[in-house]
Every structure is written in C-alpha cells, then in structure tokens.
Coordinates of C-alpha atoms in Angstrom, one line a residue:
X1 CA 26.7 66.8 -11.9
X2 CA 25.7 65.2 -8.8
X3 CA 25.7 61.6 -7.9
X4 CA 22.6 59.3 -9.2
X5 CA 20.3 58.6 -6.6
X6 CA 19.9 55.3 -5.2
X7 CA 16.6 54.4 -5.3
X8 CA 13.9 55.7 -8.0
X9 CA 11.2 56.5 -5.8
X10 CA 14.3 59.5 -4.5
X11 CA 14.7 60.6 -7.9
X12 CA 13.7 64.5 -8.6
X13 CA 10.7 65.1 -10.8
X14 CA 11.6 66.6 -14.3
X15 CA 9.2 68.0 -17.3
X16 CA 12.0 67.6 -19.7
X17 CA 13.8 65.2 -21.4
X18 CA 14.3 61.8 -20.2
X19 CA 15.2 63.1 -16.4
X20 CA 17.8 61.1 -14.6
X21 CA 18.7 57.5 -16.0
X22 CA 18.7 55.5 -12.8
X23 CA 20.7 52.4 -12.6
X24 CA 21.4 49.6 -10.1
X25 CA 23.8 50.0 -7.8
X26 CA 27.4 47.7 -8.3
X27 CA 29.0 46.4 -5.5
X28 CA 32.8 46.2 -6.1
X29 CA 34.4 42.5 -5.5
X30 CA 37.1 42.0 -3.5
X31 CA 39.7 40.6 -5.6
X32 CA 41.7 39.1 -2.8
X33 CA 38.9 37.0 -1.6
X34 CA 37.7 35.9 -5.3
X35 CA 41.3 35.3 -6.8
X36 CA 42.7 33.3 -4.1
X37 CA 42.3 29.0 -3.9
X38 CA 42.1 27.6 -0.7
X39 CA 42.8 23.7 0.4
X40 CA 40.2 21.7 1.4
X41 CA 42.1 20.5 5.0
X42 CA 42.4 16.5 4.5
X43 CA 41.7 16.1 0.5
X44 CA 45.4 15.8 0.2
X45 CA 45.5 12.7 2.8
X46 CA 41.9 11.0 1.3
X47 CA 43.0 11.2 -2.5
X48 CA 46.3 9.6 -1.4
X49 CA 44.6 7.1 0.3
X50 CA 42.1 5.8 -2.0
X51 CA 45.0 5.9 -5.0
X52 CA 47.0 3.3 -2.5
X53 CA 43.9 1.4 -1.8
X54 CA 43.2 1.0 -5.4
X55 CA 46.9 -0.4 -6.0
X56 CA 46.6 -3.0 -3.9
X57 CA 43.2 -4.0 -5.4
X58 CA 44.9 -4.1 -8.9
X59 CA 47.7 -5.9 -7.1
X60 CA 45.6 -8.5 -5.7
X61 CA 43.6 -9.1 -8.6
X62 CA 46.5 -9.9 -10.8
X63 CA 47.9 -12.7 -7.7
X64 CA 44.2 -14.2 -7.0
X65 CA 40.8 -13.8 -8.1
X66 CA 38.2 -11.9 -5.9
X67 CA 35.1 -12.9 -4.2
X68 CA 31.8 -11.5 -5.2
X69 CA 28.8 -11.5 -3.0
X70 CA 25.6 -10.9 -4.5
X71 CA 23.1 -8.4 -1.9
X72 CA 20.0 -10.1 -1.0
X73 CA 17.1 -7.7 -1.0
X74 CA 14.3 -8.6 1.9
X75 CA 11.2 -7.3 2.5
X76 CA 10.2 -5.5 6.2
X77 CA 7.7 -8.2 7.0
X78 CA 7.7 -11.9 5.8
X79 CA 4.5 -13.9 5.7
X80 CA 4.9 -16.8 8.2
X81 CA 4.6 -19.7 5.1
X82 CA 7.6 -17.7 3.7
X83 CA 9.7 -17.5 6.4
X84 CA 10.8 -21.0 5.1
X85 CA 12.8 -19.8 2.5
X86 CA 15.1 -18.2 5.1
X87 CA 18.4 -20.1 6.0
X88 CA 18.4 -20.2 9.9
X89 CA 21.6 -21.2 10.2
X90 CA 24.0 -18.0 9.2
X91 CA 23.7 -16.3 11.9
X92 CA 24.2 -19.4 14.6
X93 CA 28.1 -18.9 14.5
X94 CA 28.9 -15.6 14.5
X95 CA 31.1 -13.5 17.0
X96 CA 32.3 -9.3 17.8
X97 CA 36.1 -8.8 17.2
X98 CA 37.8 -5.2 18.0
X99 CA 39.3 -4.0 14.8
X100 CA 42.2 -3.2 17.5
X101 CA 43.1 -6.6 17.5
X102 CA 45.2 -8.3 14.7
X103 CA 43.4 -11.2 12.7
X104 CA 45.2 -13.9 11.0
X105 CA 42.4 -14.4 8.7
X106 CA 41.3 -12.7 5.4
X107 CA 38.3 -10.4 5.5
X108 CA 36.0 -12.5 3.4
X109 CA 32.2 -12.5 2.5
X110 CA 30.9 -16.1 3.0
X111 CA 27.2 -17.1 2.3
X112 CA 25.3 -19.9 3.6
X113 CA 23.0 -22.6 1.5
X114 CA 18.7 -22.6 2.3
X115 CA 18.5 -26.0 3.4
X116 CA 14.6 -27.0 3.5
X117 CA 14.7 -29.3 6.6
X118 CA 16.2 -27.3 9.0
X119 CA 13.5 -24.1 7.7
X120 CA 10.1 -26.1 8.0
X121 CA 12.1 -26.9 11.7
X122 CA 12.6 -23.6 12.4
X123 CA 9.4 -22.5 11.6
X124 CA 7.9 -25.0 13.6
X125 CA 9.9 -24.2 16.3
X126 CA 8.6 -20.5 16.3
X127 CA 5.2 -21.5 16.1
X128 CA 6.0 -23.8 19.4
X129 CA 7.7 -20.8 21.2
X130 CA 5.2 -17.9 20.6
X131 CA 2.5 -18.8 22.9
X132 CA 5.4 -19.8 25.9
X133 CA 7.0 -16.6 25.9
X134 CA 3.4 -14.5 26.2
X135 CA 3.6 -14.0 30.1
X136 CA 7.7 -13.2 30.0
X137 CA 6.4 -10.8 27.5
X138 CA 3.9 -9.5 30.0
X139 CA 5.8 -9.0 32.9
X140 CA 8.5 -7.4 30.8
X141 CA 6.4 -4.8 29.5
X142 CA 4.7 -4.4 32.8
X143 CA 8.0 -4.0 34.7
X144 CA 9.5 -1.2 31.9
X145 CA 6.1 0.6 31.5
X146 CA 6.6 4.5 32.1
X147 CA 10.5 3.5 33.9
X148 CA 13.7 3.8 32.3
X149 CA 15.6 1.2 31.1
X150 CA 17.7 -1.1 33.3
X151 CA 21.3 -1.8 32.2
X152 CA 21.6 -5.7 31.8
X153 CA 24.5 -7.8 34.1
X154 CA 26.8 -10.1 32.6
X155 CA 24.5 -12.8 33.6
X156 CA 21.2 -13.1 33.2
X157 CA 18.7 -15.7 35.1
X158 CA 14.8 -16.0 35.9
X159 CA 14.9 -19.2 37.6
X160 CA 12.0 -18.9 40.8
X161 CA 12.7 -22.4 41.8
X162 CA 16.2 -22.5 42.6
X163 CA 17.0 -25.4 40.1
X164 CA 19.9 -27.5 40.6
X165 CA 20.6 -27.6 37.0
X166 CA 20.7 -24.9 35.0
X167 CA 22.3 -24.6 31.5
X168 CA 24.6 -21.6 30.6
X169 CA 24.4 -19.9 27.3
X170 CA 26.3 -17.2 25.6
X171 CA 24.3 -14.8 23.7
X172 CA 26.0 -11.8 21.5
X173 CA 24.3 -8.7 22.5
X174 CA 27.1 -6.5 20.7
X175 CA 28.8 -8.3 23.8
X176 CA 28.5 -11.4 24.9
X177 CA 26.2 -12.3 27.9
X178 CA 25.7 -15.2 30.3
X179 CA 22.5 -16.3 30.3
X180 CA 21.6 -19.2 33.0
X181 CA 18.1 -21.3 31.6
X182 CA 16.9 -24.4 33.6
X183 CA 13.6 -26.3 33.4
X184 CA 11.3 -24.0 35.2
X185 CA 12.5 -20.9 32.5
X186 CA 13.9 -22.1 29.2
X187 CA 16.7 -20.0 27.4
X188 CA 13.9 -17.9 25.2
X189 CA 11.7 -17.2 28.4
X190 CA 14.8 -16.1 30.2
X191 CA 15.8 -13.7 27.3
X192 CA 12.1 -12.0 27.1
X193 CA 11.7 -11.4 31.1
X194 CA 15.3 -9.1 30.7
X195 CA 14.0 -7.4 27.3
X196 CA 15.8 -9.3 24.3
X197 CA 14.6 -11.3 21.7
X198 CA 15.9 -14.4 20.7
X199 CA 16.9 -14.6 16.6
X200 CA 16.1 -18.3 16.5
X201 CA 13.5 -20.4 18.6
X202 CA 16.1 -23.0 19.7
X203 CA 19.8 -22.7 20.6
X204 CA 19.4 -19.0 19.6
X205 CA 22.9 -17.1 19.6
X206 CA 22.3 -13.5 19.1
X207 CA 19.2 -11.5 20.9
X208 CA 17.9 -8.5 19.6
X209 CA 16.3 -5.5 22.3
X210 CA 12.8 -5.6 22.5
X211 CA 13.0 -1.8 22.8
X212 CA 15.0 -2.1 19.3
X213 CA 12.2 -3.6 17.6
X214 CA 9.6 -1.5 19.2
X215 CA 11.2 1.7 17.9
X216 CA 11.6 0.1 14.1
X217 CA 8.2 -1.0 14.4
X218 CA 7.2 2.9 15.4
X219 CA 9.7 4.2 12.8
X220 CA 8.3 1.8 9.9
X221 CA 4.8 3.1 10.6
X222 CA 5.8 6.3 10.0
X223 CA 8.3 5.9 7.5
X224 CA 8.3 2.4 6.1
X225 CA 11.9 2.4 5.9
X226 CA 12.4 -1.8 5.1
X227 CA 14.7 -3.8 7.7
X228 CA 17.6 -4.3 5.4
X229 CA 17.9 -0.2 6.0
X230 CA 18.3 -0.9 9.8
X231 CA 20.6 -3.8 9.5
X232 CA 22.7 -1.7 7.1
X233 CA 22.4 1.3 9.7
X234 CA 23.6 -1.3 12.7
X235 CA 26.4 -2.7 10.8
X236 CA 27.9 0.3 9.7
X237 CA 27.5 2.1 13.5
X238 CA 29.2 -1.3 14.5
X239 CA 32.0 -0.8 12.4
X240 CA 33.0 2.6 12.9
X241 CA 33.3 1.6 16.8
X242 CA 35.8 -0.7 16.0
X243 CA 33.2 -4.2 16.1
X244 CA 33.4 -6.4 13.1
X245 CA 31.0 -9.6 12.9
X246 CA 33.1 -12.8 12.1
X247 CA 32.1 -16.5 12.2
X248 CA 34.5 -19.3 14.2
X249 CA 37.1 -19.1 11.4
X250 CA 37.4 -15.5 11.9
X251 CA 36.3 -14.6 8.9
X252 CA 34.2 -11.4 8.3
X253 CA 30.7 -12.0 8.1
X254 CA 28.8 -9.9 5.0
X255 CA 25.2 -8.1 6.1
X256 CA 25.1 -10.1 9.3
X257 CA 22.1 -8.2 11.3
X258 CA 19.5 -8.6 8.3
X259 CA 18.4 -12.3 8.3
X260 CA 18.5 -12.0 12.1
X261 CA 16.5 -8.7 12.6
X262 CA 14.2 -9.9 9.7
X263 CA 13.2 -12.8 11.9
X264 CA 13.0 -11.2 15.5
X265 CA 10.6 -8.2 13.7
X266 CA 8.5 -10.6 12.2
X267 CA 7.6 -12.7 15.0
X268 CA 7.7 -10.1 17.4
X269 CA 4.8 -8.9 15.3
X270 CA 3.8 -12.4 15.4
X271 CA 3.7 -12.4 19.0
X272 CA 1.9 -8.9 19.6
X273 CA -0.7 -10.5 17.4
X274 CA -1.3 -13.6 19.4
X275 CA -1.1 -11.1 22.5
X276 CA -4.4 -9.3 20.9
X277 CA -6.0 -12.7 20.5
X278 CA -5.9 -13.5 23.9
X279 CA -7.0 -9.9 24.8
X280 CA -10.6 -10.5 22.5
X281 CA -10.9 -13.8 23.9
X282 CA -11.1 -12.2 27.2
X283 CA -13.8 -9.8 26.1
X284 CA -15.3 -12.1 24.1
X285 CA -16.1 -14.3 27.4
X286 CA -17.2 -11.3 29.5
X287 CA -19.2 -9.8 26.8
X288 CA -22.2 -12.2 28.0
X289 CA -22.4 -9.5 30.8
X290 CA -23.3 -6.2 28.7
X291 CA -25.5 -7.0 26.0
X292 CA -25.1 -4.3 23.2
X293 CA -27.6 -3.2 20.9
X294 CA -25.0 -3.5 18.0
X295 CA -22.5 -6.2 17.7
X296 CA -18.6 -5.1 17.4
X297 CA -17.6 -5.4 13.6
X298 CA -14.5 -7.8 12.9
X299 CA -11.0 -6.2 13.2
X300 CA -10.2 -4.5 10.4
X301 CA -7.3 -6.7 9.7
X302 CA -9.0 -9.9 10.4
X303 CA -10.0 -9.6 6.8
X304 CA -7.0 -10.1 5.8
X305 CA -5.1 -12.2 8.1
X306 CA -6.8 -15.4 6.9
X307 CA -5.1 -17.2 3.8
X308 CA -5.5 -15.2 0.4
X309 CA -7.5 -18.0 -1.6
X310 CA -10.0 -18.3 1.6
X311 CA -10.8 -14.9 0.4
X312 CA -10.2 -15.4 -3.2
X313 CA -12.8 -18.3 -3.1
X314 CA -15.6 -16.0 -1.4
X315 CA -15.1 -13.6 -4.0
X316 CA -15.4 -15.8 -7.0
X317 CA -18.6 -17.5 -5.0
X318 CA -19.9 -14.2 -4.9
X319 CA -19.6 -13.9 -8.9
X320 CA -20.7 -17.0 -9.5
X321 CA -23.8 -16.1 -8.2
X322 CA -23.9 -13.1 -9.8
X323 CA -23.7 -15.0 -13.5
X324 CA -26.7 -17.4 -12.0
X325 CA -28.6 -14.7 -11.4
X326 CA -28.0 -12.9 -14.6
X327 CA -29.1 -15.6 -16.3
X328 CA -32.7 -15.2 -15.5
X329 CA -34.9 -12.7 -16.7
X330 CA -34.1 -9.7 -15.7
X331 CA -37.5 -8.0 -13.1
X332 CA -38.8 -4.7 -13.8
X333 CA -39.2 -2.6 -10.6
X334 CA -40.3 0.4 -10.0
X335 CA -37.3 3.0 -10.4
X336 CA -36.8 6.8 -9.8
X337 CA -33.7 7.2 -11.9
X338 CA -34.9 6.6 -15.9
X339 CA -32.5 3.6 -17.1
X340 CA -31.4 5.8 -19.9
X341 CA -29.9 8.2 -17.3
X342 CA -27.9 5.0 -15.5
X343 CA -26.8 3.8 -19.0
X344 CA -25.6 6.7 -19.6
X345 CA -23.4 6.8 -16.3
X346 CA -22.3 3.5 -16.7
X347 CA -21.1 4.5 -20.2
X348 CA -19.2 7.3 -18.6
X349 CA -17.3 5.7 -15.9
X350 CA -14.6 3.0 -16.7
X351 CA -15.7 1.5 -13.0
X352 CA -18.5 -0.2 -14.1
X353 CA -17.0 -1.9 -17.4
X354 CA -15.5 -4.9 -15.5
X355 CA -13.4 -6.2 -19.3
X356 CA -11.3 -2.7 -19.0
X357 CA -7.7 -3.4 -18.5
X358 CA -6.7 -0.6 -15.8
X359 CA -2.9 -2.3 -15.5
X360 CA -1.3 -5.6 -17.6
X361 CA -2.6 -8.4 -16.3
X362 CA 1.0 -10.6 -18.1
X363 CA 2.8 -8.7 -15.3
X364 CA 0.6 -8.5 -12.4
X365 CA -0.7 -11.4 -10.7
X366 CA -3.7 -8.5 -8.7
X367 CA -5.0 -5.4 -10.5
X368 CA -6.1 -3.3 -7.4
X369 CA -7.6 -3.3 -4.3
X370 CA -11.3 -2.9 -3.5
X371 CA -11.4 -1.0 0.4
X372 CA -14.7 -1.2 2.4
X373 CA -14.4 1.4 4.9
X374 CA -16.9 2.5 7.8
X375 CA -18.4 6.4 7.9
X376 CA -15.0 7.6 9.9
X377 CA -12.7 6.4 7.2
X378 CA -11.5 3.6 9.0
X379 CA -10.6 1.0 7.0
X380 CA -12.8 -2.3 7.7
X381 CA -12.2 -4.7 4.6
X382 CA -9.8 -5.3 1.5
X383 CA -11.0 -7.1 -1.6
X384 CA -8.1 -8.1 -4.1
X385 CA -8.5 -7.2 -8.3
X386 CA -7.7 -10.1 -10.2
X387 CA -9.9 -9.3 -12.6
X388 CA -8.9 -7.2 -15.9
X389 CA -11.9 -4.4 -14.5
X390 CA -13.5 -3.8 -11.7
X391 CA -16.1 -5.9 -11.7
X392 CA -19.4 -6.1 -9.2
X393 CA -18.5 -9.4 -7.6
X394 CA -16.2 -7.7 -5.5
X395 CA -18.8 -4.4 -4.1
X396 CA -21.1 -7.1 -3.8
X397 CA -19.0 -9.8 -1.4
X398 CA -18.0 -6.7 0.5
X399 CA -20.9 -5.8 1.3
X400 CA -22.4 -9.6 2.0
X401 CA -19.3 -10.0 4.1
X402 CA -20.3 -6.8 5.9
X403 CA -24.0 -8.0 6.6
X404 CA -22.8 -11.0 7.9
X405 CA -21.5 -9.4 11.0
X406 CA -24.2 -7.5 12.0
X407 CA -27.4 -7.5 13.3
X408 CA -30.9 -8.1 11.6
X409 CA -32.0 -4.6 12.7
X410 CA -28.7 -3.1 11.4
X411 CA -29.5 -0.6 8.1
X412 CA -26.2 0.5 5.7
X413 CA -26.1 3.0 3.3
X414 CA -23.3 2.5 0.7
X415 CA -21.7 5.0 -1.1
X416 CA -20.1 3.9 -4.1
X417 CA -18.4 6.2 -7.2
X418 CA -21.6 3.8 -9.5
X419 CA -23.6 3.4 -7.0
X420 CA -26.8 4.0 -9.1
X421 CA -25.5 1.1 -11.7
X422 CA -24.9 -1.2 -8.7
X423 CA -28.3 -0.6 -7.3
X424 CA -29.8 -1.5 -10.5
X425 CA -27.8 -4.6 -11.1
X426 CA -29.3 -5.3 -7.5
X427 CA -33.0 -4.6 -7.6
X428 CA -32.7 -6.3 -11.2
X429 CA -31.5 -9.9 -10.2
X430 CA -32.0 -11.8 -7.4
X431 CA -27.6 -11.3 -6.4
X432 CA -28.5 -10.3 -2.0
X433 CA -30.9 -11.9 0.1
X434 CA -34.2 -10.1 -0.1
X435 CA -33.7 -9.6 4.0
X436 CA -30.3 -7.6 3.2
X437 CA -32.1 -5.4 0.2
X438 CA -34.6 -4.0 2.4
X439 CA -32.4 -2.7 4.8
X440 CA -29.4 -1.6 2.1
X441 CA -29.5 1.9 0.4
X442 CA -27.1 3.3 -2.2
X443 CA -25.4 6.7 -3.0
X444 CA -22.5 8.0 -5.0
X445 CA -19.6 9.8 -3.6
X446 CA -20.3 13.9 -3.5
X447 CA -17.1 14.7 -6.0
X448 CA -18.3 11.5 -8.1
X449 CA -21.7 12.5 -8.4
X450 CA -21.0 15.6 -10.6
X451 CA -20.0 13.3 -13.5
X452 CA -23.1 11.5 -13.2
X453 CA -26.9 12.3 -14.8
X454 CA -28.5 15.1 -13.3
X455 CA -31.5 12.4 -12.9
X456 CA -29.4 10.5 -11.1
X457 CA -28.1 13.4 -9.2
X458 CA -31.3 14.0 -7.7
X459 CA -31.4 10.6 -6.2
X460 CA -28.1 9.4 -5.4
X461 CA -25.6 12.8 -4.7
X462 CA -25.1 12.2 -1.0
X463 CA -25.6 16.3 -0.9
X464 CA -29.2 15.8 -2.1
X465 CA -30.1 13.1 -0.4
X466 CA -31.5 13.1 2.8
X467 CA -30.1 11.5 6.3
X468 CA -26.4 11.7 5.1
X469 CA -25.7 14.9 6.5
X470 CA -22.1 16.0 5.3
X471 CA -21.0 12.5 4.2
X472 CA -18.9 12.9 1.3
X473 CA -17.9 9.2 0.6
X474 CA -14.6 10.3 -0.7
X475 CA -12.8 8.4 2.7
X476 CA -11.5 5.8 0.6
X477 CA -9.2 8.6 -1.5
X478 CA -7.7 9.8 2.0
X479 CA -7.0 6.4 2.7
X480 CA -5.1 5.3 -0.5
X481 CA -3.3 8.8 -0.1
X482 CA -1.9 7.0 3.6
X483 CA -0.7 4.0 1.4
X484 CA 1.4 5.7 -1.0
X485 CA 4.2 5.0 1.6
X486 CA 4.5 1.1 1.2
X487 CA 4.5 1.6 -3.0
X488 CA 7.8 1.7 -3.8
X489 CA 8.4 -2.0 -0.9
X490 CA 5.5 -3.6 -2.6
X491 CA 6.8 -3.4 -6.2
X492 CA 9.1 -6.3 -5.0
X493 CA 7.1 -8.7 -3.0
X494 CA 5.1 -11.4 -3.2
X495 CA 1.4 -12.5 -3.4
X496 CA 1.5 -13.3 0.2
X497 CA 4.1 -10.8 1.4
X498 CA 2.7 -8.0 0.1
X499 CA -1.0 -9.1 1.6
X500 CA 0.8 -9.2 4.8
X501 CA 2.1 -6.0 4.5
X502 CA -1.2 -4.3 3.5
X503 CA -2.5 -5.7 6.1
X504 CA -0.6 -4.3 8.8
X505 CA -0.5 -1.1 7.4
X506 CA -4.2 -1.0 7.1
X507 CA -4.8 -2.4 11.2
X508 CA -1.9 1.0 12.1
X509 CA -4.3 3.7 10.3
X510 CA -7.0 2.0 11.8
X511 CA -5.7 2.1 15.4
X512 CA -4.8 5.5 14.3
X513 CA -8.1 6.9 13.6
X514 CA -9.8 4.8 16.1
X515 CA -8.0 6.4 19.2
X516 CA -8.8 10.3 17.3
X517 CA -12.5 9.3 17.5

C-alpha cells in the first residue's frame, strides 16, 4: 500500500468504499530538546539575594520597630485655592549623594507637617512672581525656538547692569549650580532666562527644566498620565544611576520630586495662562482697527476658569426664572408639531424628566456635565449637573450665556437630543427675551431624532429640515469620547480640582480642532 497523501485535495478519486482515510500529518518531537531543563542565568544569584534580604528584615524587626510611610496620592493639576494645602517646605532641604559613597546615616522615610502660614505665604508669593518672570519667559522661549538646547555652566547669571552686589545661590539641578541674582534680576528671573523653573517662589532650592515640563504637559495631553507617575519615573532613573535624595541629616528623602514637580507644573500652567492674557489684551486694544461683522466668542475655557459658584449662581438664576415663568399661565401659540406628539417624546426620553436620578446624588457632589459646543465640535461652554435630572435651567443659561456674546444680528440654531420639548417649554412661558426667541431656532440631533414622533420628525430631524445641510448634532458624543482619558484621575479629585482639570482638557481639544479648521 502506498503512503497517504498529504493533502486531500491530492487524494485519488474512488467509486468504492470509503476511498483513502486522510489524516493530519504528525510531526515527531525532539526529545532532547523537550526533556531537557535549562537554568535561567542569574535566578540562582536573585533568589539568594532576596532570601538574605528578607533575614535581615526579620532581624531588624525583632531589634527595632520599622517606619511606615503612608503614599500620598496627588492629582496632575491643583486648583490655585488648593495649592494651600501643600507643605512648601519638604523639599527646601534636600541634597544628591552617590550611592558610591558611605553614609553614616540610616536610610529613613521622614515626612513633613502642612503648616497653614507658611502655605497662604507661599501662595501669595506665586501670585507675586508670576507676572515678573513673563519677559524672562519670553526671551527664553525666543532664544530656544527651533535651536537645540544649550548645556548650562556651573554658574548661572543675567545681571545687564554689572551690580556690585549680587547674591549666590545653590540650586539642585540633579547637580548643584551657582546661580548669581542681584537687584536688577532676582534669583527666579535668573533661573527662567537659562530654562529652569523655580519649585518655590522665594528662596527656591531645587529648579525643574522648562523643557521638562513642556514635554509632561505634551505627554499629559495625550496620555494624562498624573505627575506622581513622573516623579516616580525621576526617582527611580535617579536611583539606578547611583543619586539618592537626602535632607541635611543625610537621611533618605521618600517621593522627593512629586510636591516639587506638582508645583512647578501647575504654575507653569499658571504662567502660560497669564502669558495668553496679555496676548488678548493686545488684540483686544488693536481690534478698534478692523471692525468685524461678528464679534469673537469667549475662550472656550473662560467659562470655566472663573470660580465654580459664579457659575453655579447663574445657573440657578436661570431656573429661578424658569419657576417664575411657570407660574403664569401657560400662552397658546401657533405650533406645527401636535402637543400630543411632544408629550409623547418627552415621555420617551429620560432627558427631559429633570427628578430622574441618572447617578447617587449621597455620593456625588455633580451629576454630569452639560457641553455647549459650536457647529465644528469645538467645545465652547460647560454647565455642571447638580441636579438629580437634567433639567432645562441648564440648556437654557447656555444658551442665554451664549447670546450674550454675540451680536443683535447673530441667528443660532440649537440642536438638542429634546429639542422639540425645549422649544415648547420656550414659546410657552416667557423664560428668553423676546429679542433672543426671534432669532433662536431648535432641532434634534440626526441619530436622536429616530426615537422621536414622526410629527416631530418632520419638523425638527436636522436631515429634514432645511438650511442645516449635513449637521448631525451628534459633536457633543465625539467630544465626551476625547474625555474618557481623564476618568479614571477624576474619580479622586475635588469640586475645584476636577473643574480645573476639565477645564484644561477641554481649552487642548479646542486648540486641537481650531488649528485643523
């Protein structure tokens, strides 16, 4: 008999019996290679290791007790009221050994004490230094822009008026440097023109790269990775070259870039933002000379930069009036949708019932977020949920807010998932100026429109009605699906924190998607 072919498309055709039983082919193992155990080179060494390391644990914690520390968690960027619960003072005294070196002291984790005074100081001192170190700031980026990077000298000095006194500083840059400061450039100034940022607005003793924080700031937009990741990153790179942070005893300092890096990134932020504000006050003094037709909307993180119960107060304004209102009569206009096609929409959608519960309101201070944004999905306002639903007052303040800033000639056209309830409510009770009803005009979103009436179809689906073009009205889905990034950093921050966050998240995609226009 001969050998089974190897394939069954090779087999011969047969009109009898079962024809040739074709099986899969075996490959033989070789036993040598499967029977045989080899080492792992250097297990031997590390398992030995660790077994003597944990004896002289167990030996020291029979002769003393051990210290515990406790790991701080911090969020990437700190509101500027709640950088006074930082301590500013852990990182003052704090120096690089070599691991090289012997050290007569113990490696020990010692933690520092949030002392109140010296914080409201501190902050007060940042708020001082910020606008001084704008034009250092300046001429640094103007000097670096499109050139590589200059390798720093021991010493560092920006004195143009050859002072007689000048004060010399050391600052630990992984090693120490020189820096000379005198009257005409204080120590901060001095540290900005040569590309470092100072970790403390007076008497600072550790400086962070400017280029440093730009490239977090670039790598947090992309990847929101929080600055106790960074710090973490630092230290251990630090270590495994053989530099150890201790303080003047010599002890080993636990987490020592964090506070430090925590600080420089948020007022570096700090400072690019008062950068920008001196930018629009420029064109806001030139803009005299070309008159546009339109005025420019506000910054789409304006909104948001202003304390949170400024805005909270404008939204519960905005629903005060709206219970005023509702408790006149209610008018009768003219409508083209029948009301019992709009009740029956605003049965179906949990939108419009504003006592729904969408998340528990005993662990959550803010339900949601309410975005306004403009036709290109750029974000342009934020309204926060407190509420248990999602009630009208907020639609409605967004778009008073919005009407605000532009002109009387202006028209909008909202598109709203229950837009045809919100209309109603609208042309019902006297809740917008009369000026702002004329020139407003409602629609749902294209994918939210199926689930509505086919009455109100006819009216309000952005596909059937006319002048919208392709406008779906779906924008603000994309955008939440460009927030699901900062999700898992928000679960543990503040009121204020977290506002902070959204807020510079939202001004990034906005930059974004302003520069692809």
């Amino acid at each position: 008999m001969s050998a089974p072919h190897a394939t069954r498309s090779s087999q011969p055709i047969t009109t009898k019996g079962l024809g040739w039983h074709f099986t899969s082919p075996r490959k033989p193992q070789n036993k040598k290679k499967s029977s045989n155990t080899l080492p792992i080179p250097g297990q031997a060494f590390k398992w030995q290791k660790l077994l003597n390391e944990l004896n002289d644990l167990l030996e020291a914690r029979t002769s003393e007790p051990l210290l515990s520390g406790i790991a701080e968690a911090v969020s990437p960027l700190l509101q500027p009221e709640e950088l006074l619960e930082s301590s500013p003072t852990e990182l003052e005294d704090i120096s690089f050994i070599d691991d090289n070196q012997p050290c007569s002291a113990t490696a020990e984790w010692t933690r520092t004490s949030c002392h109140t005074t010296s914080s409201i100081s501190m902050y007060a001192g940042w708020k001082a230094l910020i606008p001084i170190i704008i034009d250092p700031f300046l001429k640094y980026t103007a000097a670096t822009l499109g050139q590589p990077l200059v390798t720093l000298g021991s010493r560092l000095h920006s004195c143009t008026s050859q002072c007689l006194e000048q004060k010399l500083t050391s600052i630990l840059c992984v090693v120490s440097i020189d820096v000379l400061s005198c009257d005409c450039s204080s120590l901060p100034q001095t540290l900005i023109s040569h590309g470092l940022f100072p970790t403390a607005p007076t008497q600072p003793r550790m400086a962070v790269s400017i280029e440093l924080l730009s490239f977090y700031q670039a790598l947090f937009q992309c990847s929101c990775d929080a600055i106790n990741a960074l710090a973490a990153a630092l230290s251990t790179y630090y270590m495994k070259r053989g530099f150890r942070v201790t303080n003047h005893q010599g002890i080993a300092v636990r987490e020592p870039f964090w506070r430090g890096l925590s600080q420089t990134a948020q007022w570096y932020n700090i400072l690019q933002v008062e950068l920008e504000k001196r930018v629009d006050n420029v064109i806001q003094q030139c803009r005299h000379l070309v008159k546009p037709s339109i005025e420019p909307l506000m910054d789409p993180s304006s909104s948001l930069s202003s304390p949170a119960a400024q805005q909270d107060s404008q939204v519960d304004a905005i629903g005060r009036c709206i219970d005023r209102a509702r408790q006149h009569p209610a008018k009768s206009p003219q409508s083209s949708v029948p009301d019992e096609a709009i009740d029956q929409c605003e049965d179906s959608y949990k939108a419009v019932d504003g006592q729904k519960r969408k998340a528990a309101m005993d662990n959550f201070d803010n339900t949601g977020l309410m975005a306004l944004i403009c036709q290109h999905d750029i974000p342009l306002f934020f309204a926060n949920i407190d509420t248990p639903g999602e009630q009208q007052k907020y639609s409605v303040s967004l778009i008073s807010h919005l009407f605000s800033l532009l002109p009387q000639q202006a028209n909008v056209v909202v598109l709203y998932d229950v837009g045809c309830v919100l209309s109603r409510s609208l042309s019902w009770f006297n809740i917008l100026d009369q000026s702002i009803m004329a020139r407003l005009r409602f629609a749902t979103t294209a994918m939210h429109a199926y689930g509505h009436e086919w009455a109100c179809q006819l009216v309000y689906n952005p596909c059937l009605a006319s002048g919208l073009g392709l406008s779906d009205g779906e924008g603000t889905e994309r955008l939440w699906s460009r927030f699901i990034k900062i999700i898992g950093i928000e679960w543990v921050l503040s009121c204020r924190r977290r506002i902070w966050l959204l807020d510079h998240h939202a001004a990034v995609i906005g930059h974004e998607m302003r520069c692809d226009l």
